[in-house]
Short mmCIF file of C-alpha atoms and ligand atoms in Angstrom, two decimals:
data_model
loop_
_atom_site.label_atom_id
_atom_site.label_comp_id
_atom_site.label_asym_id
_atom_site.label_seq_id
_atom_site.Cartn_x
_atom_site.Cartn_y
_atom_site.Cartn_z
CA UNK S 1 7.91 -16.77 12.54
CA UNK S 2 7.29 -15.02 15.55
CA UNK S 3 6.06 -11.99 15.54
CA UNK S 4 9.44 -9.48 15.60
CA UNK S 5 10.55 -11.68 12.21
CA UNK S 6 7.01 -11.24 10.64
CA UNK S 7 6.98 -7.02 11.47
CA UNK S 8 10.31 -6.85 10.12
CA UNK S 9 9.78 -8.67 7.06
CA UNK S 10 6.47 -6.88 6.79
CA UNK S 11 7.99 -3.64 7.04
CA UNK S 12 11.08 -4.63 4.64
CA UNK S 13 8.65 -5.55 2.28
CA UNK S 14 7.09 -2.16 2.22
CA UNK S 15 10.34 -0.80 1.83
CA UNK S 16 11.17 -3.27 -1.09
CA UNK S 17 7.81 -2.14 -2.65
CA UNK S 18 8.16 1.90 -2.17
CA UNK S 19 11.81 1.44 -3.39
CA UNK S 20 10.29 -0.51 -6.94
CA UNK S 21 7.91 2.27 -6.88
CA UNK S 22 9.91 4.93 -6.45
CA UNK S 23 12.15 3.54 -9.26
CA UNK S 24 15.33 3.56 -6.69
CA UNK S 25 17.78 0.60 -5.24
CA UNK S 26 16.05 -1.06 -1.86
CA UNK S 27 19.82 -0.42 -0.31
CA UNK S 28 19.36 3.07 -0.65
CA UNK S 29 16.69 3.31 2.06
CA UNK S 30 18.52 2.43 5.89
CA UNK S 31 16.12 1.51 8.29
CA UNK S 32 16.20 2.64 11.71
CA UNK S 33 13.76 0.60 14.68
CA UNK S 34 13.01 3.31 16.80
CA UNK S 35 12.75 1.12 20.33
CA UNK S 36 11.69 4.00 22.54
CA UNK S 37 9.38 2.90 25.32
CA UNK S 38 10.19 -0.74 24.29
CA UNK S 39 12.02 -3.42 26.49
CA UNK S 40 15.93 -4.27 25.77
CA UNK S 41 14.62 -7.60 24.93
CA UNK S 42 12.53 -6.50 22.28
CA UNK S 43 15.75 -5.10 20.89
CA UNK S 44 17.45 -8.04 20.97
CA UNK S 45 14.90 -9.64 19.28
CA UNK S 46 15.25 -7.21 16.44
CA UNK S 47 18.76 -7.91 16.97
CA UNK S 48 19.46 -11.19 16.50
CA UNK S 49 16.71 -10.93 13.30
CA UNK S 50 20.07 -8.48 11.79
CA UNK S 51 18.65 -4.80 12.62
CA UNK S 52 21.30 -3.17 14.04
CA UNK S 53 20.07 0.62 14.35
CA UNK S 54 18.13 1.88 16.99
CA UNK S 55 16.71 5.30 17.88
CA UNK S 56 15.59 6.32 21.30
CA UNK S 57 14.20 9.85 22.41
CA UNK S 58 14.71 9.82 25.85
CA UNK S 59 18.60 9.74 27.60
CA UNK S 60 17.75 8.15 31.01
CA UNK S 61 15.67 5.29 29.19
CA UNK S 62 17.94 4.35 26.14
CA UNK S 63 21.10 4.48 29.11
CA UNK S 64 19.54 2.16 30.81
CA UNK S 65 19.04 -0.12 27.81
CA UNK S 66 22.67 0.43 27.15
CA UNK S 67 23.71 -1.17 30.18
CA UNK S 68 21.32 -3.63 29.76
CA UNK S 69 21.95 -4.94 26.55
CA UNK S 70 25.70 -4.63 25.82
CA UNK S 71 25.90 -6.29 22.56
CA UNK S 72 28.44 -5.51 19.48
CA UNK S 73 28.07 -3.33 16.77
CA UNK S 74 24.80 -1.97 17.65
CA UNK S 75 24.47 1.59 16.72
CA UNK S 76 22.41 4.12 18.68
CA UNK S 77 20.53 7.05 17.28
CA UNK S 78 19.04 9.79 19.61
CA UNK S 79 16.10 11.13 18.02
CA UNK S 80 14.72 13.09 20.94
CA UNK S 81 14.45 17.20 21.73
CA UNK S 82 17.97 17.82 23.47
CA UNK S 83 18.47 19.73 26.49
CA UNK S 84 21.96 20.97 26.77
CA UNK S 85 22.61 19.31 29.90
CA UNK S 86 22.39 15.82 28.48
CA UNK S 87 24.97 16.96 25.66
CA UNK S 88 27.99 15.10 27.50
CA UNK S 89 26.25 11.83 27.63
CA UNK S 90 24.82 12.07 24.10
CA UNK S 91 28.11 12.47 23.06
CA UNK S 92 29.76 10.07 25.20
CA UNK S 93 26.99 6.80 24.39
CA UNK S 94 25.85 7.63 20.82
CA UNK S 95 26.56 7.08 17.74
CA UNK S 96 24.27 9.71 16.32
CA UNK S 97 22.23 12.38 17.09
CA UNK S 98 19.38 13.10 14.80
CA UNK S 99 18.12 15.82 16.68
CA UNK S 100 20.61 19.20 16.62
CA UNK S 101 18.51 22.01 15.89
CA UNK S 102 20.61 25.01 17.50
CA UNK S 103 24.45 26.14 17.62
CA UNK S 104 24.42 25.72 21.39
CA UNK S 105 24.15 22.07 21.18
CA UNK S 106 26.09 21.61 18.23
CA UNK S 107 29.33 23.30 20.13
CA UNK S 108 28.43 21.40 23.32
CA UNK S 109 28.83 18.01 21.30
CA UNK S 110 31.77 18.63 19.54
CA UNK S 111 33.64 19.80 22.71
CA UNK S 112 32.26 16.75 24.47
CA UNK S 113 32.67 14.18 21.91
CA UNK S 114 36.06 11.63 23.46
CA UNK S 115 38.84 11.54 21.57
CA UNK S 116 38.58 8.04 21.12
CA UNK S 117 35.63 7.52 19.55
CA UNK S 118 35.00 8.32 15.81
CA UNK S 119 33.19 11.69 15.20
CA UNK S 120 29.73 11.79 16.57
CA UNK S 121 27.58 11.31 13.15
CA UNK S 122 24.64 14.39 13.34
CA UNK S 123 21.60 15.19 11.17
CA UNK S 124 20.41 18.77 11.86
CA UNK S 125 16.53 18.55 12.55
CA UNK S 126 14.34 21.24 10.31
CA UNK S 127 10.90 22.19 11.85
CA UNK S 128 9.74 21.89 7.82
CA UNK S 129 6.13 23.07 8.63
CA UNK S 130 6.91 25.57 11.29
CA UNK S 131 5.10 24.64 14.21
CA UNK S 132 4.94 26.62 17.24
CA UNK S 133 5.59 24.27 19.47
CA UNK S 134 8.00 21.48 17.82
CA UNK S 135 11.80 21.29 18.06
CA UNK S 136 13.71 21.94 14.72
CA UNK S 137 15.38 24.60 13.35
CA UNK S 138 13.71 27.06 10.84
CA UNK S 139 14.41 26.06 7.23
CA UNK S 140 16.51 29.59 6.74
CA UNK S 141 18.77 28.56 9.56
CA UNK S 142 20.04 24.98 7.98
CA UNK S 143 22.27 26.33 5.80
CA UNK S 144 24.63 27.81 8.45
CA UNK S 145 24.38 25.65 10.98
CA UNK S 146 25.44 23.05 8.44
CA UNK S 147 28.54 25.35 7.83
CA UNK S 148 29.28 25.17 11.54
CA UNK S 149 28.88 21.73 12.37
CA UNK S 150 31.35 21.18 9.37
CA UNK S 151 33.94 23.14 11.14
CA UNK S 152 33.94 20.46 14.40
CA UNK S 153 36.43 17.68 13.99
CA UNK S 154 34.73 15.64 16.28
CA UNK S 155 31.54 15.94 14.30
CA UNK S 156 30.28 14.62 11.23
CA UNK S 157 27.10 16.20 9.43
CA UNK S 158 25.41 13.64 7.56
CA UNK S 159 22.24 15.28 6.68
CA UNK S 160 18.65 16.01 7.93
CA UNK S 161 15.97 15.18 9.80
CA UNK S 162 12.43 15.90 10.43
CA UNK S 163 8.90 15.14 11.88
CA UNK S 164 6.34 17.05 9.80
CA UNK S 165 3.21 18.02 10.99
CA UNK S 166 0.66 15.23 11.89
CA UNK S 167 -1.77 14.73 8.78
CA UNK S 168 -4.09 13.42 7.18
CA UNK S 169 -3.87 15.05 4.09
CA UNK S 170 -1.43 13.29 1.43
CA UNK S 171 -0.87 16.07 -0.30
CA UNK S 172 0.60 18.28 2.60
CA UNK S 173 2.72 15.41 3.68
CA UNK S 174 3.95 15.39 0.39
CA UNK S 175 4.56 18.98 0.66
CA UNK S 176 6.68 18.66 3.66
CA UNK S 177 8.47 15.73 2.49
CA UNK S 178 9.17 17.64 -0.85
CA UNK S 179 10.66 21.05 1.16
CA UNK S 180 13.02 18.76 3.06
CA UNK S 181 14.24 17.04 -0.26
CA UNK S 182 14.96 20.31 -1.61
CA UNK S 183 16.86 21.88 1.51
CA UNK S 184 19.03 18.53 1.38
CA UNK S 185 19.60 19.05 -2.28
CA UNK S 186 20.71 22.63 -1.82
CA UNK S 187 23.11 21.64 1.16
CA UNK S 188 24.83 19.09 -1.42
CA UNK S 189 24.94 21.68 -4.12
CA UNK S 190 26.79 23.99 -2.09
CA UNK S 191 29.18 21.74 -1.45
CA UNK S 192 28.28 19.56 2.03
CA UNK S 193 28.68 15.84 1.75
CA UNK S 194 25.69 14.66 2.96
CA UNK S 195 23.91 10.99 2.74
CA UNK S 196 21.20 11.04 4.83
CA UNK S 197 17.61 12.51 4.67
CA UNK S 198 15.92 10.85 7.80
CA UNK S 199 12.23 11.17 7.07
CA UNK S 200 9.13 8.84 7.48
CA UNK S 201 7.36 6.58 9.68
CA UNK S 202 5.28 3.72 10.17
CA UNK S 203 2.49 5.44 8.70
CA UNK S 204 4.17 7.36 5.99
CA UNK S 205 6.84 5.68 4.95
CA UNK S 206 6.19 4.99 1.37
CA UNK S 207 5.10 8.73 1.05
CA UNK S 208 8.99 9.29 2.28
CA UNK S 209 10.65 7.31 0.09
CA UNK S 210 8.81 8.12 -3.05
CA UNK S 211 9.95 12.06 -1.98
CA UNK S 212 13.73 11.07 -1.53
CA UNK S 213 14.03 9.66 1.61
CA UNK S 214 17.27 7.46 2.57
CA UNK S 215 16.28 6.77 6.35
CA UNK S 216 12.94 5.63 7.72
CA UNK S 217 12.29 5.91 11.53
CA UNK S 218 10.00 2.91 12.30
CA UNK S 219 8.63 1.99 15.84
CA UNK S 220 5.38 0.63 15.93
CA UNK S 221 5.81 -0.90 12.36
CA UNK S 222 8.51 -2.99 13.68
CA UNK S 223 7.56 -3.69 17.59
CA UNK S 224 3.64 -3.23 17.71
CA UNK S 225 1.68 -0.41 19.84
CA UNK S 226 3.89 1.41 22.15
CA UNK S 227 2.87 0.78 26.12
CA UNK S 228 1.56 3.87 26.87
CA UNK S 229 4.11 4.56 29.95
CA UNK S 230 7.62 2.88 29.87
CA UNK S 231 7.09 -0.96 31.31
CA UNK S 232 8.71 -1.28 34.65
C1 LIG G 1 8.54 7.30 17.83
C2 LIG G 1 9.03 8.60 16.52
C3 LIG G 1 9.29 7.53 15.37
C4 LIG G 1 8.15 6.65 14.95
O1 LIG G 1 7.11 6.59 14.99
P1 LIG G 1 6.31 5.27 14.73
O2 LIG G 1 5.11 5.76 14.13
O3 LIG G 1 6.02 4.76 15.70
O4 LIG G 1 6.85 4.97 13.54
C5 LIG G 1 9.98 8.28 14.15
N1 LIG G 1 10.62 9.27 15.16
C6 LIG G 1 10.56 9.91 15.98
C7 LIG G 1 11.11 11.74 15.73
C8 LIG G 1 9.91 9.20 16.94
O5 LIG G 1 10.04 9.92 18.15
#
């Protein structure tokens, strides 16, 4: 088995084990491969093994790889901070934007999504631990944003995404994930047809799955350590 294959198997095993412990079906958790700072060849290698959803956090880097790759049925997720001058390219070249955190971005993505494409899938990013420097809507703003998103026919609101505070403290991490699940359940109860709670990464995917995540975003676990800056 080559290394990509080994890593993919190991992540899939971790997902399966976590689902088993949580009493959930394995198919209830979707795996997003976070390919930031990885070369196009690494994406192609995973694609060849059946992984089709990839996440990027820098627009220009992602566009270069998209142009280089050109495989069918590859699903591109944007997971980085969104500046308003980048929304057009995101609306044109991505299937998902998981990091929508304010109304202006929502409106621009809706206006700029080309008519010939299906609605753009979006998640509202939540600053669940209310960190000062971090992107994401405040928890109180989420219901309002969700309402606005659903008014836009060119958008399809799929759910919520978060990047909790980096911590070694399992209880604290669990608390953040649990707060996200509560927020998600509230929106569902309020009538939003959501199916995506995007939380959990290489280091904490088991905990996230235990607390109800149904999409984990895994980078280093699938690709190994990222180069410090992009390989040229
Ligand atoms: C980099 C990144 C990940 C993946 O992190 P790993 O620890 O490498 O698995 C997940 N989500 C977001 C938003 C990221 O930027």
